[in-house]
Amino acid sequence: MRRGLRPLVTSIGAHAILLSGAFIMVYPFLWMWRASVQSSGEVFGAMKNAPSTLESILANYGQALFQTPVLRFMLNGALMTGGILLFQVATTVTCAYALAKLEFRGKRVLLALVLLAITIPAQAPALPLYLGLAKLQLLDTYLAMMVPHLTSAFAIFLFRQFIRSFPEEILLAARLDGMTEIEIVTRIVVPSMLPAIAAFSIFSVTFHWNDLYWPMIVIHSIDLAPPTLGILFFRSQEGGDSFGPLMACATVVTAPLILVFIAAQKKFVQGVTMSGVK
């Protein structure tokens, strides 16, 4: 009897831990959404004791959408994250292929440097990058936001792990047919690793869409502000300490990430867990 109950107790305990973790992660978003439909005086009250009204909803979202350039912030974020992702995929796929399938002198050293680069915090090269961009007069531009992130050591490692399992027979047959290594990468390898690219794309877009540290250093114009920096401008210039409109603005800029993840979650899970090709 005890042996029969043990799996049930284990299952209940595991589900309780998972549900608790999920609640901890989801609750801030629920609070943000709830605050976005409340008046400023109700935001810090108990959630159940502060019913939203149509007037507060229209006031908060009206101020977020029409009194601040939130759509401009989102466009800036889309241009920044899209440009970064394009360069990251273009540079890291070829590098990962070389480290996984080609033999050359210094290969292990390069792989060790890639792994070392993953451990370096983004704040470490901030000062020399800032000084270099200032000397080139590139501060307060889209390029300034993109330059530090045009490649990714994490992407190189992730794609290398995927490409290592790619069948050598297919690559050998392609070489016998006269295909160059670049043609093999673009026409054979890349189409097969779309799930891995999709998984990394979600990581990359989410990280850079939410990044505040680097844009706050190099961007000073509100017209070029990405979403997170735009919310900071919104608080200081328009919203002040009015938390209802501030949370409405945060909800608007967070919604695209949630929708993208929901739409691509199958590819995301497949890309993260995949260990080979079909």
mmCIF file of N, CA and C in Angstrom, residues 90-197:
data_model
loop_
_atom_site.group_PDB
_atom_site.id
_atom_site.type_symbol
_atom_site.label_atom_id
_atom_site.label_comp_id
_atom_site.label_asym_id
_atom_site.label_seq_id
_atom_site.Cartn_x
_atom_site.Cartn_y
_atom_site.Cartn_z
ATOM 1 N N ALA A 90 23.446 35.208 -39.033
ATOM 2 C CA ALA A 90 24.353 35.159 -40.177
ATOM 3 C C ALA A 90 25.785 34.845 -39.756
ATOM 4 N N THR A 91 26.214 35.385 -38.628
ATOM 5 C CA THR A 91 27.599 35.177 -38.199
ATOM 6 C C THR A 91 27.791 33.896 -37.400
ATOM 7 N N THR A 92 26.809 33.520 -36.609
ATOM 8 C CA THR A 92 27.011 32.390 -35.696
ATOM 9 C C THR A 92 26.778 31.035 -36.356
ATOM 10 N N VAL A 93 25.886 30.954 -37.335
ATOM 11 C CA VAL A 93 25.637 29.666 -37.991
ATOM 12 C C VAL A 93 26.896 29.187 -38.702
ATOM 13 N N THR A 94 27.543 30.066 -39.450
ATOM 14 C CA THR A 94 28.757 29.672 -40.166
ATOM 15 C C THR A 94 29.888 29.329 -39.197
ATOM 16 N N CYS A 95 30.004 30.098 -38.126
ATOM 17 C CA CYS A 95 31.036 29.810 -37.122
ATOM 18 C C CYS A 95 30.768 28.470 -36.444
ATOM 19 N N ALA A 96 29.511 28.217 -36.100
ATOM 20 C CA ALA A 96 29.152 26.954 -35.455
ATOM 21 C C ALA A 96 29.410 25.771 -36.380
ATOM 22 N N TYR A 97 29.123 25.936 -37.666
ATOM 23 C CA TYR A 97 29.376 24.862 -38.636
ATOM 24 C C TYR A 97 30.868 24.553 -38.716
ATOM 25 N N ALA A 98 31.687 25.595 -38.747
ATOM 26 C CA ALA A 98 33.132 25.381 -38.816
ATOM 27 C C ALA A 98 33.643 24.649 -37.578
ATOM 28 N N LEU A 99 33.163 25.028 -36.411
ATOM 29 C CA LEU A 99 33.612 24.387 -35.174
ATOM 30 C C LEU A 99 33.085 22.964 -35.040
ATOM 31 N N ALA A 100 31.963 22.666 -35.675
ATOM 32 C CA ALA A 100 31.356 21.339 -35.539
ATOM 33 C C ALA A 100 31.834 20.352 -36.590
ATOM 34 N N LYS A 101 32.059 20.820 -37.830
ATOM 35 C CA LYS A 101 32.277 19.882 -38.931
ATOM 36 C C LYS A 101 33.602 20.042 -39.667
ATOM 37 N N LEU A 102 34.297 21.127 -39.483
ATOM 38 C CA LEU A 102 35.553 21.324 -40.198
ATOM 39 C C LEU A 102 36.732 21.101 -39.264
ATOM 40 N N GLU A 103 37.847 20.685 -39.842
ATOM 41 C CA GLU A 103 39.067 20.471 -39.071
ATOM 42 C C GLU A 103 40.100 21.517 -39.481
ATOM 43 N N PHE A 104 40.627 22.236 -38.516
ATOM 44 C CA PHE A 104 41.636 23.258 -38.792
ATOM 45 C C PHE A 104 42.437 23.497 -37.520
ATOM 46 N N ARG A 105 43.603 24.076 -37.683
ATOM 47 C CA ARG A 105 44.489 24.331 -36.558
ATOM 48 C C ARG A 105 43.886 25.411 -35.650
ATOM 49 N N GLY A 106 43.927 25.158 -34.355
ATOM 50 C CA GLY A 106 43.406 26.118 -33.389
ATOM 51 C C GLY A 106 41.921 25.976 -33.112
ATOM 52 N N LYS A 107 41.312 24.901 -33.594
ATOM 53 C CA LYS A 107 39.870 24.716 -33.419
ATOM 54 C C LYS A 107 39.493 24.630 -31.943
ATOM 55 N N ARG A 108 40.243 23.864 -31.171
ATOM 56 C CA ARG A 108 39.926 23.715 -29.748
ATOM 57 C C ARG A 108 40.133 25.020 -28.990
ATOM 58 N N VAL A 109 41.131 25.774 -29.394
ATOM 59 C CA VAL A 109 41.371 27.070 -28.743
ATOM 60 C C VAL A 109 40.207 28.013 -29.006
ATOM 61 N N LEU A 110 39.728 28.047 -30.245
ATOM 62 C CA LEU A 110 38.591 28.906 -30.583
ATOM 63 C C LEU A 110 37.341 28.495 -29.808
ATOM 64 N N LEU A 111 37.117 27.182 -29.689
ATOM 65 C CA LEU A 111 35.962 26.710 -28.929
ATOM 66 C C LEU A 111 36.078 27.116 -27.464
ATOM 67 N N ALA A 112 37.281 27.018 -26.917
ATOM 68 C CA ALA A 112 37.487 27.441 -25.526
ATOM 69 C C ALA A 112 37.229 28.937 -25.367
ATOM 70 N N LEU A 113 37.626 29.728 -26.352
ATOM 71 C CA LEU A 113 37.378 31.168 -26.296
ATOM 72 C C LEU A 113 35.887 31.478 -26.368
ATOM 73 N N VAL A 114 35.154 30.702 -27.165
ATOM 74 C CA VAL A 114 33.698 30.882 -27.245
ATOM 75 C C VAL A 114 33.061 30.602 -25.891
ATOM 76 N N LEU A 115 33.464 29.499 -25.262
ATOM 77 C CA LEU A 115 32.921 29.168 -23.944
ATOM 78 C C LEU A 115 33.309 30.222 -22.908
ATOM 79 N N LEU A 116 34.524 30.748 -23.022
ATOM 80 C CA LEU A 116 34.954 31.805 -22.102
ATOM 81 C C LEU A 116 34.129 33.071 -22.312
ATOM 82 N N ALA A 117 33.820 33.378 -23.561
ATOM 83 C CA ALA A 117 33.042 34.584 -23.861
ATOM 84 C C ALA A 117 31.645 34.522 -23.251
ATOM 85 N N ILE A 118 31.089 33.318 -23.137
ATOM 86 C CA ILE A 118 29.759 33.178 -22.541
ATOM 87 C C ILE A 118 29.769 33.635 -21.084
ATOM 88 N N THR A 119 30.894 33.446 -20.408
ATOM 89 C CA THR A 119 30.974 33.776 -18.980
ATOM 90 C C THR A 119 31.241 35.258 -18.716
ATOM 91 N N ILE A 120 31.598 36.022 -19.741
ATOM 92 C CA ILE A 120 31.922 37.441 -19.548
ATOM 93 C C ILE A 120 30.633 38.250 -19.482
ATOM 94 N N PRO A 121 30.408 39.018 -18.420
ATOM 95 C CA PRO A 121 29.182 39.819 -18.324
ATOM 96 C C PRO A 121 29.158 40.924 -19.368
ATOM 97 N N ALA A 122 27.947 41.299 -19.768
ATOM 98 C CA ALA A 122 27.797 42.319 -20.809
ATOM 99 C C ALA A 122 28.340 43.666 -20.373
ATOM 100 N N GLN A 123 28.411 43.911 -19.054
ATOM 101 C CA GLN A 123 28.874 45.205 -18.561
ATOM 102 C C GLN A 123 30.389 45.380 -18.700
ATOM 103 N N ALA A 124 31.121 44.265 -18.829
ATOM 104 C CA ALA A 124 32.584 44.349 -18.835
ATOM 105 C C ALA A 124 33.137 45.195 -19.985
ATOM 106 N N PRO A 125 32.690 44.993 -21.239
ATOM 107 C CA PRO A 125 33.248 45.802 -22.334
ATOM 108 C C PRO A 125 32.498 47.102 -22.586
ATOM 109 N N ALA A 126 31.621 47.509 -21.686
ATOM 110 C CA ALA A 126 30.766 48.673 -21.945
ATOM 111 C C ALA A 126 31.583 49.950 -22.134
ATOM 112 N N LEU A 127 32.575 50.185 -21.270
ATOM 113 C CA LEU A 127 33.343 51.431 -21.340
ATOM 114 C C LEU A 127 34.143 51.548 -22.637
ATOM 115 N N PRO A 128 34.952 50.541 -23.022
ATOM 116 C CA PRO A 128 35.678 50.684 -24.296
ATOM 117 C C PRO A 128 34.747 50.794 -25.498
ATOM 118 N N LEU A 129 33.620 50.086 -25.472
ATOM 119 C CA LEU A 129 32.661 50.207 -26.570
ATOM 120 C C LEU A 129 32.086 51.616 -26.641
ATOM 121 N N TYR A 130 31.759 52.167 -25.489
ATOM 122 C CA TYR A 130 31.207 53.527 -25.462
ATOM 123 C C TYR A 130 32.226 54.533 -25.997
ATOM 124 N N LEU A 131 33.471 54.413 -25.563
ATOM 125 C CA LEU A 131 34.504 55.345 -26.022
ATOM 126 C C LEU A 131 34.740 55.212 -27.526
ATOM 127 N N GLY A 132 34.719 53.976 -28.020
ATOM 128 C CA GLY A 132 34.900 53.769 -29.452
ATOM 129 C C GLY A 132 33.760 54.358 -30.271
ATOM 130 N N LEU A 133 32.529 54.138 -29.821
ATOM 131 C CA LEU A 133 31.375 54.697 -30.525
ATOM 132 C C LEU A 133 31.370 56.219 -30.464
ATOM 133 N N ALA A 134 31.793 56.764 -29.327
ATOM 134 C CA ALA A 134 31.856 58.221 -29.206
ATOM 135 C C ALA A 134 32.900 58.801 -30.159
ATOM 136 N N LYS A 135 34.033 58.125 -30.284
ATOM 137 C CA LYS A 135 35.077 58.607 -31.184
ATOM 138 C C LYS A 135 34.627 58.541 -32.636
ATOM 139 N N LEU A 136 33.816 57.537 -32.970
ATOM 140 C CA LEU A 136 33.286 57.402 -34.331
ATOM 141 C C LEU A 136 32.020 58.218 -34.550
ATOM 142 N N GLN A 137 31.588 58.936 -33.514
ATOM 143 C CA GLN A 137 30.385 59.774 -33.574
ATOM 144 C C GLN A 137 29.143 58.946 -33.943
ATOM 145 N N LEU A 138 29.030 57.785 -33.317
ATOM 146 C CA LEU A 138 27.898 56.895 -33.576
ATOM 147 C C LEU A 138 26.943 56.797 -32.394
ATOM 148 N N LEU A 139 27.188 57.584 -31.353
ATOM 149 C CA LEU A 139 26.260 57.565 -30.225
ATOM 150 C C LEU A 139 24.901 58.103 -30.651
ATOM 151 N N ASP A 140 23.865 57.663 -29.959
ATOM 152 C CA ASP A 140 22.496 58.088 -30.239
ATOM 153 C C ASP A 140 22.069 57.705 -31.650
ATOM 154 N N THR A 141 22.402 56.467 -32.047
ATOM 155 C CA THR A 141 21.981 55.910 -33.334
ATOM 156 C C THR A 141 21.528 54.470 -33.119
ATOM 157 N N TYR A 142 20.796 53.939 -34.103
ATOM 158 C CA TYR A 142 20.403 52.531 -34.042
ATOM 159 C C TYR A 142 21.634 51.635 -34.005
ATOM 160 N N LEU A 143 22.655 52.002 -34.786
ATOM 161 C CA LEU A 143 23.862 51.180 -34.855
ATOM 162 C C LEU A 143 24.539 51.076 -33.498
ATOM 163 N N ALA A 144 24.495 52.154 -32.722
ATOM 164 C CA ALA A 144 25.112 52.127 -31.394
ATOM 165 C C ALA A 144 24.458 51.084 -30.501
ATOM 166 N N MET A 145 23.150 50.917 -30.619
ATOM 167 C CA MET A 145 22.457 49.907 -29.815
ATOM 168 C C MET A 145 22.778 48.494 -30.281
ATOM 169 N N MET A 146 23.111 48.335 -31.567
ATOM 170 C CA MET A 146 23.272 47.008 -32.140
ATOM 171 C C MET A 146 24.697 46.478 -32.076
ATOM 172 N N VAL A 147 25.685 47.369 -32.147
ATOM 173 C CA VAL A 147 27.081 46.949 -32.312
ATOM 174 C C VAL A 147 27.545 45.912 -31.287
ATOM 175 N N PRO A 148 27.290 46.070 -29.981
ATOM 176 C CA PRO A 148 27.823 45.089 -29.026
ATOM 177 C C PRO A 148 27.205 43.699 -29.148
ATOM 178 N N HIS A 149 26.119 43.578 -29.904
ATOM 179 C CA HIS A 149 25.379 42.314 -29.922
ATOM 180 C C HIS A 149 25.313 41.686 -31.314
ATOM 181 N N LEU A 150 26.195 42.092 -32.232
ATOM 182 C CA LEU A 150 26.106 41.604 -33.602
ATOM 183 C C LEU A 150 26.499 40.140 -33.732
ATOM 184 N N THR A 151 27.104 39.573 -32.723
ATOM 185 C CA THR A 151 27.350 38.134 -32.685
ATOM 186 C C THR A 151 27.055 37.641 -31.280
ATOM 187 N N SER A 152 26.979 36.331 -31.112
ATOM 188 C CA SER A 152 26.596 35.762 -29.819
ATOM 189 C C SER A 152 27.350 34.465 -29.580
ATOM 190 N N ALA A 153 28.133 34.434 -28.511
ATOM 191 C CA ALA A 153 28.849 33.211 -28.153
ATOM 192 C C ALA A 153 27.875 32.099 -27.775
ATOM 193 N N PHE A 154 26.778 32.467 -27.120
ATOM 194 C CA PHE A 154 25.776 31.469 -26.754
ATOM 195 C C PHE A 154 25.172 30.824 -27.992
ATOM 196 N N ALA A 155 24.897 31.625 -29.029
ATOM 197 C CA ALA A 155 24.335 31.075 -30.263
ATOM 198 C C ALA A 155 25.325 30.139 -30.943
ATOM 199 N N ILE A 156 26.595 30.512 -30.947
ATOM 200 C CA ILE A 156 27.607 29.638 -31.543
ATOM 201 C C ILE A 156 27.616 28.287 -30.847
ATOM 202 N N PHE A 157 27.598 28.292 -29.527
ATOM 203 C CA PHE A 157 27.611 27.036 -28.776
ATOM 204 C C PHE A 157 26.334 26.236 -29.023
ATOM 205 N N LEU A 158 25.169 26.902 -28.993
ATOM 206 C CA LEU A 158 23.898 26.213 -29.207
ATOM 207 C C LEU A 158 23.837 25.586 -30.589
ATOM 208 N N PHE A 159 24.198 26.342 -31.623
ATOM 209 C CA PHE A 159 24.134 25.827 -32.987
ATOM 210 C C PHE A 159 25.185 24.743 -33.223
ATOM 211 N N ARG A 160 26.348 24.875 -32.597
ATOM 212 C CA ARG A 160 27.372 23.843 -32.737
ATOM 213 C C ARG A 160 26.877 22.518 -32.190
ATOM 214 N N GLN A 161 26.220 22.538 -31.045
ATOM 215 C CA GLN A 161 25.703 21.302 -30.472
ATOM 216 C C GLN A 161 24.683 20.657 -31.405
ATOM 217 N N PHE A 162 23.908 21.468 -32.093
ATOM 218 C CA PHE A 162 22.927 20.929 -33.037
ATOM 219 C C PHE A 162 23.616 20.358 -34.272
ATOM 220 N N ILE A 163 24.555 21.114 -34.840
ATOM 221 C CA ILE A 163 25.187 20.703 -36.100
ATOM 222 C C ILE A 163 26.067 19.475 -35.906
ATOM 223 N N ARG A 164 26.605 19.271 -34.711
ATOM 224 C CA ARG A 164 27.450 18.098 -34.462
ATOM 225 C C ARG A 164 26.727 16.800 -34.773
ATOM 226 N N SER A 165 25.408 16.782 -34.580
ATOM 227 C CA SER A 165 24.635 15.559 -34.805
ATOM 228 C C SER A 165 24.176 15.413 -36.252
ATOM 229 N N PHE A 166 24.530 16.383 -37.093
ATOM 230 C CA PHE A 166 24.118 16.305 -38.501
ATOM 231 C C PHE A 166 24.888 15.175 -39.183
ATOM 232 N N PRO A 167 24.218 14.306 -39.950
ATOM 233 C CA PRO A 167 24.885 13.143 -40.556
ATOM 234 C C PRO A 167 26.022 13.538 -41.490
ATOM 235 N N GLU A 168 27.181 12.947 -41.280
ATOM 236 C CA GLU A 168 28.335 13.221 -42.130
ATOM 237 C C GLU A 168 28.097 12.743 -43.558
ATOM 238 N N GLU A 169 27.285 11.683 -43.719
ATOM 239 C CA GLU A 169 27.041 11.141 -45.053
ATOM 240 C C GLU A 169 26.391 12.170 -45.968
ATOM 241 N N ILE A 170 25.484 12.965 -45.411
ATOM 242 C CA ILE A 170 24.809 13.988 -46.213
ATOM 243 C C ILE A 170 25.807 15.056 -46.647
ATOM 244 N N LEU A 171 26.679 15.460 -45.743
ATOM 245 C CA LEU A 171 27.675 16.474 -46.076
ATOM 246 C C LEU A 171 28.660 15.946 -47.114
ATOM 247 N N LEU A 172 29.074 14.685 -46.969
ATOM 248 C CA LEU A 172 30.003 14.089 -47.927
ATOM 249 C C LEU A 172 29.371 13.998 -49.308
ATOM 250 N N ALA A 173 28.105 13.607 -49.364
ATOM 251 C CA ALA A 173 27.410 13.531 -50.649
ATOM 252 C C ALA A 173 27.301 14.909 -51.295
ATOM 253 N N ALA A 174 27.057 15.912 -50.493
ATOM 254 C CA ALA A 174 26.964 17.276 -51.030
ATOM 255 C C ALA A 174 28.307 17.732 -51.582
ATOM 256 N N ARG A 175 29.395 17.399 -50.890
ATOM 257 C CA ARG A 175 30.720 17.778 -51.386
ATOM 258 C C ARG A 175 31.050 17.042 -52.676
ATOM 259 N N LEU A 176 30.663 15.779 -52.772
ATOM 260 C CA LEU A 176 30.898 15.018 -54.000
ATOM 261 C C LEU A 176 30.108 15.587 -55.169
ATOM 262 N N ASP A 177 28.974 16.210 -54.874
ATOM 263 C CA ASP A 177 28.172 16.851 -55.925
ATOM 264 C C ASP A 177 28.720 18.209 -56.323
ATOM 265 N N GLY A 178 29.801 18.640 -55.688
ATOM 266 C CA GLY A 178 30.440 19.888 -56.065
ATOM 267 C C GLY A 178 29.991 21.108 -55.289
ATOM 268 N N MET A 179 29.231 20.915 -54.226
ATOM 269 C CA MET A 179 28.774 22.056 -53.435
ATOM 270 C C MET A 179 29.912 22.580 -52.564
ATOM 271 N N THR A 180 29.991 23.894 -52.458
ATOM 272 C CA THR A 180 30.968 24.502 -51.559
ATOM 273 C C THR A 180 30.446 24.446 -50.123
ATOM 274 N N GLU A 181 31.325 24.769 -49.175
ATOM 275 C CA GLU A 181 30.911 24.734 -47.773
ATOM 276 C C GLU A 181 29.814 25.767 -47.489
ATOM 277 N N ILE A 182 29.914 26.930 -48.127
ATOM 278 C CA ILE A 182 28.873 27.946 -47.938
ATOM 279 C C ILE A 182 27.541 27.453 -48.479
ATOM 280 N N GLU A 183 27.558 26.790 -49.622
ATOM 281 C CA GLU A 183 26.319 26.242 -50.188
ATOM 282 C C GLU A 183 25.749 25.147 -49.295
ATOM 283 N N ILE A 184 26.616 24.342 -48.709
ATOM 284 C CA ILE A 184 26.150 23.296 -47.794
ATOM 285 C C ILE A 184 25.457 23.919 -46.591
ATOM 286 N N VAL A 185 26.051 24.976 -46.054
ATOM 287 C CA VAL A 185 25.458 25.634 -44.888
ATOM 288 C C VAL A 185 24.107 26.239 -45.235
ATOM 289 N N THR A 186 24.057 27.008 -46.325
ATOM 290 C CA THR A 186 22.838 27.758 -46.644
ATOM 291 C C THR A 186 21.725 26.884 -47.203
ATOM 292 N N ARG A 187 22.072 25.829 -47.945
ATOM 293 C CA ARG A 187 21.043 25.036 -48.632
ATOM 294 C C ARG A 187 20.687 23.738 -47.919
ATOM 295 N N ILE A 188 21.552 23.253 -47.043
ATOM 296 C CA ILE A 188 21.292 21.968 -46.382
ATOM 297 C C ILE A 188 21.197 22.125 -44.864
ATOM 298 N N VAL A 189 22.205 22.732 -44.260
ATOM 299 C CA VAL A 189 22.270 22.791 -42.800
ATOM 300 C C VAL A 189 21.225 23.739 -42.229
ATOM 301 N N VAL A 190 21.169 24.958 -42.746
ATOM 302 C CA VAL A 190 20.245 25.954 -42.190
ATOM 303 C C VAL A 190 18.786 25.503 -42.254
ATOM 304 N N PRO A 191 18.279 24.981 -43.393
ATOM 305 C CA PRO A 191 16.874 24.537 -43.393
ATOM 306 C C PRO A 191 16.569 23.459 -42.362
ATOM 307 N N SER A 192 17.549 22.624 -42.038
ATOM 308 C CA SER A 192 17.306 21.551 -41.076
ATOM 309 C C SER A 192 17.366 22.032 -39.628
ATOM 310 N N MET A 193 17.967 23.196 -39.396
ATOM 311 C CA MET A 193 18.117 23.672 -38.023
ATOM 312 C C MET A 193 17.205 24.850 -37.715
ATOM 313 N N LEU A 194 16.117 24.989 -38.458
ATOM 314 C CA LEU A 194 15.172 26.071 -38.198
ATOM 315 C C LEU A 194 14.600 26.033 -36.779
ATOM 316 N N PRO A 195 14.297 24.845 -36.209
ATOM 317 C CA PRO A 195 13.835 24.849 -34.806
ATOM 318 C C PRO A 195 14.857 25.437 -33.838
ATOM 319 N N ALA A 196 16.137 25.126 -34.034
ATOM 320 C CA ALA A 196 17.174 25.688 -33.168
ATOM 321 C C ALA A 196 17.288 27.195 -33.362
ATOM 322 N N ILE A 197 17.175 27.652 -34.610
ATOM 323 C CA ILE A 197 17.220 29.089 -34.879
ATOM 324 C C ILE A 197 16.019 29.779 -34.251
#
